PDB file of C-alpha atoms in Angstrom:
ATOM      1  CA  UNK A  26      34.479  30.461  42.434  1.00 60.00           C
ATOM      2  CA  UNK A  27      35.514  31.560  39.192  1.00 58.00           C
ATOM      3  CA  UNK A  28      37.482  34.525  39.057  1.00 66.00           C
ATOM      4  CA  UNK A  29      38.767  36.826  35.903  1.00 56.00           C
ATOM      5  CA  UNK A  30      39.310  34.976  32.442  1.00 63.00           C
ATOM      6  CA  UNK A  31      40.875  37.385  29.963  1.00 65.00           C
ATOM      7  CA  UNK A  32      37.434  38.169  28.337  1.00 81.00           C
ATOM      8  CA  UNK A  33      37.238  42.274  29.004  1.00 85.00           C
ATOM      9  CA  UNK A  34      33.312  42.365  27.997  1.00 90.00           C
ATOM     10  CA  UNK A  35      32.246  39.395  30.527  1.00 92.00           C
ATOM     11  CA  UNK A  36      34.941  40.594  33.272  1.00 92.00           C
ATOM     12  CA  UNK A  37      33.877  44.182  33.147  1.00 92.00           C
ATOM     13  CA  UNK A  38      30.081  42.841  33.925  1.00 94.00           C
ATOM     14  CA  UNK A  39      31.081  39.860  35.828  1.00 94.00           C
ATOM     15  CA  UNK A  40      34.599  39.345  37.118  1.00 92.00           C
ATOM     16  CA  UNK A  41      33.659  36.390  39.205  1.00 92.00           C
ATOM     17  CA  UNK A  42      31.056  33.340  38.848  1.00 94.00           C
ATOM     18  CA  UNK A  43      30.323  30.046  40.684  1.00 96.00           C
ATOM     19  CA  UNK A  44      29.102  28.716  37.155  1.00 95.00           C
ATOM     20  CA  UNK A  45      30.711  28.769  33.329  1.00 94.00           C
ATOM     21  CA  UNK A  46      30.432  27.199  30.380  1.00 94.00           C
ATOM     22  CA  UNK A  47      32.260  28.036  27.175  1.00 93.00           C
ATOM     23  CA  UNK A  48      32.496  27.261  23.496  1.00 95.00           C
ATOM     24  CA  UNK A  49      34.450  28.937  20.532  1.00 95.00           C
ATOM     25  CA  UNK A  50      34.965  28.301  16.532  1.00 95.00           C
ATOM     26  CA  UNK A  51      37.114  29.946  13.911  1.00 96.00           C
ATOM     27  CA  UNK A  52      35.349  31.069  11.048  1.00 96.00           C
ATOM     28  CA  UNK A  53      36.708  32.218   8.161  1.00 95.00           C
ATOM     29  CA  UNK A  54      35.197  35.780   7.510  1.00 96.00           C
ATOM     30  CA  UNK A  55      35.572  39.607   9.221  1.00 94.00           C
ATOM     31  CA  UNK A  56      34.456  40.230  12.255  1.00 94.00           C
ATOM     32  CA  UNK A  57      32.367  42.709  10.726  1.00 95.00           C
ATOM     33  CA  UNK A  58      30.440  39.840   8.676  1.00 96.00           C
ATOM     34  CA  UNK A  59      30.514  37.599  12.054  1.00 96.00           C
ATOM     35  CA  UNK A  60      29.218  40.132  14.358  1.00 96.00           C
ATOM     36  CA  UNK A  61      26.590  40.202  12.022  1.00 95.00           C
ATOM     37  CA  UNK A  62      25.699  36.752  11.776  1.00 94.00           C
ATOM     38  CA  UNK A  63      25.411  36.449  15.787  1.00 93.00           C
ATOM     39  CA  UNK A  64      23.157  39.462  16.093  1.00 91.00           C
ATOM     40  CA  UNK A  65      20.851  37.762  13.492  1.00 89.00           C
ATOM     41  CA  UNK A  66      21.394  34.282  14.261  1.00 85.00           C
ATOM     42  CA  UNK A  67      17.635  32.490  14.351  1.00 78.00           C
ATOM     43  CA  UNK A  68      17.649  28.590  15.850  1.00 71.00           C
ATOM     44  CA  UNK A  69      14.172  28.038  14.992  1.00 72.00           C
ATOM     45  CA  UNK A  70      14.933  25.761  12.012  1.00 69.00           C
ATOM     46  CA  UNK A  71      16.418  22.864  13.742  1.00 67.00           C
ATOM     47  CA  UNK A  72      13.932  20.697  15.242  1.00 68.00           C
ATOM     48  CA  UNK A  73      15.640  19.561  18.273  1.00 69.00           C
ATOM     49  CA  UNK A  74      16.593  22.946  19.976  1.00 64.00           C
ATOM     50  CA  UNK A  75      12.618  23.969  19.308  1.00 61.00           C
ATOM     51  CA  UNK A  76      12.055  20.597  21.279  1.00 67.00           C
ATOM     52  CA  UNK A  77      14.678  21.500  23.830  1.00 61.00           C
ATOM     53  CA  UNK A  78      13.052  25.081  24.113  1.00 61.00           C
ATOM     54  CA  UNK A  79       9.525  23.813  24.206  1.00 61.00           C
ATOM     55  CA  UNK A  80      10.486  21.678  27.576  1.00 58.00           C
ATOM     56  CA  UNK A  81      11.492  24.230  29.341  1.00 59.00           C
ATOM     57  CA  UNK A  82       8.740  26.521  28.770  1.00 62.00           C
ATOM     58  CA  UNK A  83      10.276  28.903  26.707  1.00 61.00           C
ATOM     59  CA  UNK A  84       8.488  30.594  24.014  1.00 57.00           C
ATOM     60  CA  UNK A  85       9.725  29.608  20.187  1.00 57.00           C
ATOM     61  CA  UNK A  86      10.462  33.327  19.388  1.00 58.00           C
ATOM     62  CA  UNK A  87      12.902  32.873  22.000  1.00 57.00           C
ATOM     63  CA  UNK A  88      15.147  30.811  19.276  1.00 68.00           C
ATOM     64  CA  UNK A  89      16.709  33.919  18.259  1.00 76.00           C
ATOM     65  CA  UNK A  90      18.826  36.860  20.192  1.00 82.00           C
ATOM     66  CA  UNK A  91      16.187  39.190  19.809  1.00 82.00           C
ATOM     67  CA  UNK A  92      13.562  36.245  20.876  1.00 78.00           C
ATOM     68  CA  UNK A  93      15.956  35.830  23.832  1.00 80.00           C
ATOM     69  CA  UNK A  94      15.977  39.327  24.911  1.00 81.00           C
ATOM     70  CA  UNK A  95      11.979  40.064  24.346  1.00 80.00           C
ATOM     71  CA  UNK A  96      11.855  36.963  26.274  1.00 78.00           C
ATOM     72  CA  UNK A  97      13.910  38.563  29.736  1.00 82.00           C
ATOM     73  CA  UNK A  98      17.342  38.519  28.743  1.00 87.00           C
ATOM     74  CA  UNK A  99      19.105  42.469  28.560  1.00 93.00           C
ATOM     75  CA  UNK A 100      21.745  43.912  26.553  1.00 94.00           C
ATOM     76  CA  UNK A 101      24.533  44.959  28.437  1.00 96.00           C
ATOM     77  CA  UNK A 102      27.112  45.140  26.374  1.00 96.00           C
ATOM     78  CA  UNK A 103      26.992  46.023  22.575  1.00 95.00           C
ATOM     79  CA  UNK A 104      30.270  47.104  20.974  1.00 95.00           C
ATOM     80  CA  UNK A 105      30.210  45.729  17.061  1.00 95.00           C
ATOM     81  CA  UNK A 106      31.770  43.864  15.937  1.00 95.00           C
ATOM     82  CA  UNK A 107      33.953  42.573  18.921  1.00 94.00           C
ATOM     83  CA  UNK A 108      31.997  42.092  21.769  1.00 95.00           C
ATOM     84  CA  UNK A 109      28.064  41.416  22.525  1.00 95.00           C
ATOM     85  CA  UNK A 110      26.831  40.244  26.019  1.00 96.00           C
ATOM     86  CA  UNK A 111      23.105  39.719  27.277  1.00 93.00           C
ATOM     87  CA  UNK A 112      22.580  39.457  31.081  1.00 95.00           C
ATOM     88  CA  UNK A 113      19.670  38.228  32.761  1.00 94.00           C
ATOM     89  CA  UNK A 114      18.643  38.388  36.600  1.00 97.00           C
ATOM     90  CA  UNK A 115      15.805  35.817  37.775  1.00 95.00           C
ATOM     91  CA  UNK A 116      14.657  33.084  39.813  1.00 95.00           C
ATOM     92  CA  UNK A 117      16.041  30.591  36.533  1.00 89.00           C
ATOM     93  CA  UNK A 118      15.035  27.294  38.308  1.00 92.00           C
ATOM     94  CA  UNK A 119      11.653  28.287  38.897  1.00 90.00           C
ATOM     95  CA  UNK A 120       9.115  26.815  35.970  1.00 83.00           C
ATOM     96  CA  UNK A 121       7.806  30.746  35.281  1.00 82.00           C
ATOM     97  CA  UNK A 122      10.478  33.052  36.247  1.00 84.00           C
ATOM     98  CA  UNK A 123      10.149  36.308  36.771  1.00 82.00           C
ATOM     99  CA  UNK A 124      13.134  38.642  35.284  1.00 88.00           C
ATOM    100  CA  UNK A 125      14.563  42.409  36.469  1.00 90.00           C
ATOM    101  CA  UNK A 126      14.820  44.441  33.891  1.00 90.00           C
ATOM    102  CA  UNK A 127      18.285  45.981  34.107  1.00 94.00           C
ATOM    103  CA  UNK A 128      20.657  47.929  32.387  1.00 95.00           C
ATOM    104  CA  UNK A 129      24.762  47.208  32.884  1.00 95.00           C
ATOM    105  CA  UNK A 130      24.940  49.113  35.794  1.00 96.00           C
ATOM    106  CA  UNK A 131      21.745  47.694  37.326  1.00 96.00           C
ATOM    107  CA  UNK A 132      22.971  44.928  36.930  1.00 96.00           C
ATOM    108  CA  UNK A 133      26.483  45.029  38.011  1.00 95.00           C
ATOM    109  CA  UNK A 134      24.890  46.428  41.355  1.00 96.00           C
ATOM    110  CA  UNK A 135      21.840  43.552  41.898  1.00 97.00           C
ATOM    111  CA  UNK A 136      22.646  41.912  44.999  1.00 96.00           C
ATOM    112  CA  UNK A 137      18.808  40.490  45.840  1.00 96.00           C
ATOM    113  CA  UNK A 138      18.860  37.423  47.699  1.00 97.00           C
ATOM    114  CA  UNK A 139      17.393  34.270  46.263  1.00 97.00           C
ATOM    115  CA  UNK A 140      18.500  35.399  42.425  1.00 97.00           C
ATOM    116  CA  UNK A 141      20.941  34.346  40.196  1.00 97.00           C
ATOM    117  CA  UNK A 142      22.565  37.023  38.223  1.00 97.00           C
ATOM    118  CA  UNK A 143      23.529  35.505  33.868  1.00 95.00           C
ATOM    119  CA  UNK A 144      25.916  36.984  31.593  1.00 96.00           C
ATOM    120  CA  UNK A 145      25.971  35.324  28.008  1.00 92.00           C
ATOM    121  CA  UNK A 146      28.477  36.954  25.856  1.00 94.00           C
ATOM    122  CA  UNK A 147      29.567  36.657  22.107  1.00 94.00           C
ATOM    123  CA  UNK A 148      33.389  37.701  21.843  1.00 95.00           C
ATOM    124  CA  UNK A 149      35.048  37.826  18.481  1.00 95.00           C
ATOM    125  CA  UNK A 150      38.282  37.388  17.949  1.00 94.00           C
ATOM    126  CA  UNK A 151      40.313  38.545  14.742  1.00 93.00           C
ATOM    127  CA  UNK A 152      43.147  36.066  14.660  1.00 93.00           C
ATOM    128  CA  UNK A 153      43.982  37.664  10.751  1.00 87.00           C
ATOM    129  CA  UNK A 154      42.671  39.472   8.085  1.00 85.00           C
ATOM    130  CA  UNK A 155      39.648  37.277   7.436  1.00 92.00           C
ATOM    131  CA  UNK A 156      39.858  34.809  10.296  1.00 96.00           C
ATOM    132  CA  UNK A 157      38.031  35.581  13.413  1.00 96.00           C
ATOM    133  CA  UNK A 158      37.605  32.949  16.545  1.00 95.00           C
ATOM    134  CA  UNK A 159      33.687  33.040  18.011  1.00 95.00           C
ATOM    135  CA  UNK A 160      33.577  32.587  21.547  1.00 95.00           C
ATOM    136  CA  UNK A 161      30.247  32.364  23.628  1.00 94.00           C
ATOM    137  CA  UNK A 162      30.548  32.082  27.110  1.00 95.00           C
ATOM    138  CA  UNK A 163      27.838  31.654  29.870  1.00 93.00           C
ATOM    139  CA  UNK A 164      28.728  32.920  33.859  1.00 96.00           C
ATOM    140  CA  UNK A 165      26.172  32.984  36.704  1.00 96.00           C
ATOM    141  CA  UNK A 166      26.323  34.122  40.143  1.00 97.00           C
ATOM    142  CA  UNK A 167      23.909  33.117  43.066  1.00 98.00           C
ATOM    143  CA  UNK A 168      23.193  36.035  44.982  1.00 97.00           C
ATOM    144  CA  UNK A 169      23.287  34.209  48.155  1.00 97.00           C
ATOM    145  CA  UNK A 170      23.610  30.366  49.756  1.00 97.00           C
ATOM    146  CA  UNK A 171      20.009  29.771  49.057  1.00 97.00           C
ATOM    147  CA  UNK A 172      19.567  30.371  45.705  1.00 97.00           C
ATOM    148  CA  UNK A 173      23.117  28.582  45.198  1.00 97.00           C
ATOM    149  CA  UNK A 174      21.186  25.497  46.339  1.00 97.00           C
ATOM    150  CA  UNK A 175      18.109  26.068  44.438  1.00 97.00           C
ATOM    151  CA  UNK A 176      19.895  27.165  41.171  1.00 96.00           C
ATOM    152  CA  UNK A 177      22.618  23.866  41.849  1.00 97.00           C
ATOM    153  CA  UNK A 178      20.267  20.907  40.405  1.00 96.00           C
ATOM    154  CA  UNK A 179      18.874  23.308  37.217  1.00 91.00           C
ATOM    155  CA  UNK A 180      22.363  23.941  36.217  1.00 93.00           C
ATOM    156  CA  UNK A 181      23.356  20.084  36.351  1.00 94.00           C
ATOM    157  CA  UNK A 182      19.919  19.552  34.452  1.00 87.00           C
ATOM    158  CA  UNK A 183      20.261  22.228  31.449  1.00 84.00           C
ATOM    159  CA  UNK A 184      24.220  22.290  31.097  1.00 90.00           C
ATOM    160  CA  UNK A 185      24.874  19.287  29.036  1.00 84.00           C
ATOM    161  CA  UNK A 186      21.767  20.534  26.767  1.00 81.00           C
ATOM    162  CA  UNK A 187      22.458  24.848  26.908  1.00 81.00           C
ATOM    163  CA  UNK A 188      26.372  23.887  25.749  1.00 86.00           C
ATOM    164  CA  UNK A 189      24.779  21.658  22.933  1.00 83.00           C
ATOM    165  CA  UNK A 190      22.317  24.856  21.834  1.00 82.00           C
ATOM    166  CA  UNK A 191      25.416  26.812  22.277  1.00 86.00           C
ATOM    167  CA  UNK A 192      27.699  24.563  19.501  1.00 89.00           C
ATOM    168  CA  UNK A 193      24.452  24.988  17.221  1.00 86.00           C
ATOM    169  CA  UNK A 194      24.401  28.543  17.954  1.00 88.00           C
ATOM    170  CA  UNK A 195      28.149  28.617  16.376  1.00 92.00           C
ATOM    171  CA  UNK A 196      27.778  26.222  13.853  1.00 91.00           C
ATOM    172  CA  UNK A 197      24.871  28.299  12.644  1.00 89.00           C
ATOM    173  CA  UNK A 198      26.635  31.611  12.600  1.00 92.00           C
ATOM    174  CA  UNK A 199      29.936  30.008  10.528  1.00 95.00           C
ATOM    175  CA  UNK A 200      26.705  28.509   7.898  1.00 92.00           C
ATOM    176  CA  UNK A 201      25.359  32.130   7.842  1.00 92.00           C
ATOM    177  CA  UNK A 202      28.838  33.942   7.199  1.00 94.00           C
ATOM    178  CA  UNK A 203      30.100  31.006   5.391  1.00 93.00           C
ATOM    179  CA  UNK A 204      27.566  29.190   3.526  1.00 88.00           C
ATOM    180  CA  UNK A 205      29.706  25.581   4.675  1.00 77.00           C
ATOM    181  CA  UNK A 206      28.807  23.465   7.262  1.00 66.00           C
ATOM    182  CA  UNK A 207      30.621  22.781  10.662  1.00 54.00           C
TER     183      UNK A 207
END
């Protein structure tokens, strides 16, 4: 199990996790102008992460952060332009899954068996005056043994492809701020 990583915004919400994944870029821009960018970033141009999306079920409005969060995800965390986390607490593996609604400290309190409890957080990073370093990270926590097991296979399944989304994601956001590719 995963324990405290140096992100304050993910480790206030989630200090520990049996599951991670993350990715980060330097762009060169303000965090002002990259905070920005993530809040309106929109991956419903690129063909393959609409085809990605449309086999898992999830609805092409979903391509965007506010897609995501009409879609089940919550904001738990919004403090521009350094840190931005979404959180979502359902039954993930399941081919219609049903989502709590919860705010930071519902969330930070969920202890349900059979769920699996999702922080994905945006954390930028001024490294100068116009240099900042974009990191998204994913954590999730079982709530018990059972969903562990059930929760296991779907995160083996959707890893290699959620950390590809998640590279588009940035590569987007650096186009948007930018106007150069990756």
């Amino acid at each position: 199990q995963g324990r405290v990583s140096g992100n304050p915004a993910l480790d206030t919400l989630m200090p520990a996790w049996d599951f991670r994944q993350h990715h980060s870029m330097d762009i060169a821009a303000g965090a002002d102008a990259v905070y920005a960018a993530v809040r309106h970033a929109d991956l419903s141009a690129s063909a393959s992460v609409r085809l990605l999306f449309g086999l898992r079920g999830l609805p092409s409005s979903a391509l965007s952060l506010d897609g995501m969060i009409e879609y089940g995800f919550n904001v738990l965390m919004d403090q521009p332009p350094q840190d931005l986390v979404l959180g979502i607490v359902g039954q993930l593996w399941m081919p219609r899954p049903v989502f709590e609604r919860l705010d930071a400290e519902g969330f930070r309190a969920f202890h349900r068996p059979g769920y699996v409890k999702l922080v994905w957080g945006f954390h930028m990073e001024p490294l100068g005056s116009h240099l900042v370093r974009l990191t998204t990270e994913t954590r999730a926590l079982p709530t018990d043994g059972r969903a562990r097991l059930c929760f296991l296979p779907y995160w083996i399944g959707i890893r290699p492809f959620s950390g590809w989304i998640r590279r588009q994601l940035l590569a987007r956001v650096r186009r948007d701020v930018t106007g150069t590719p990756t």
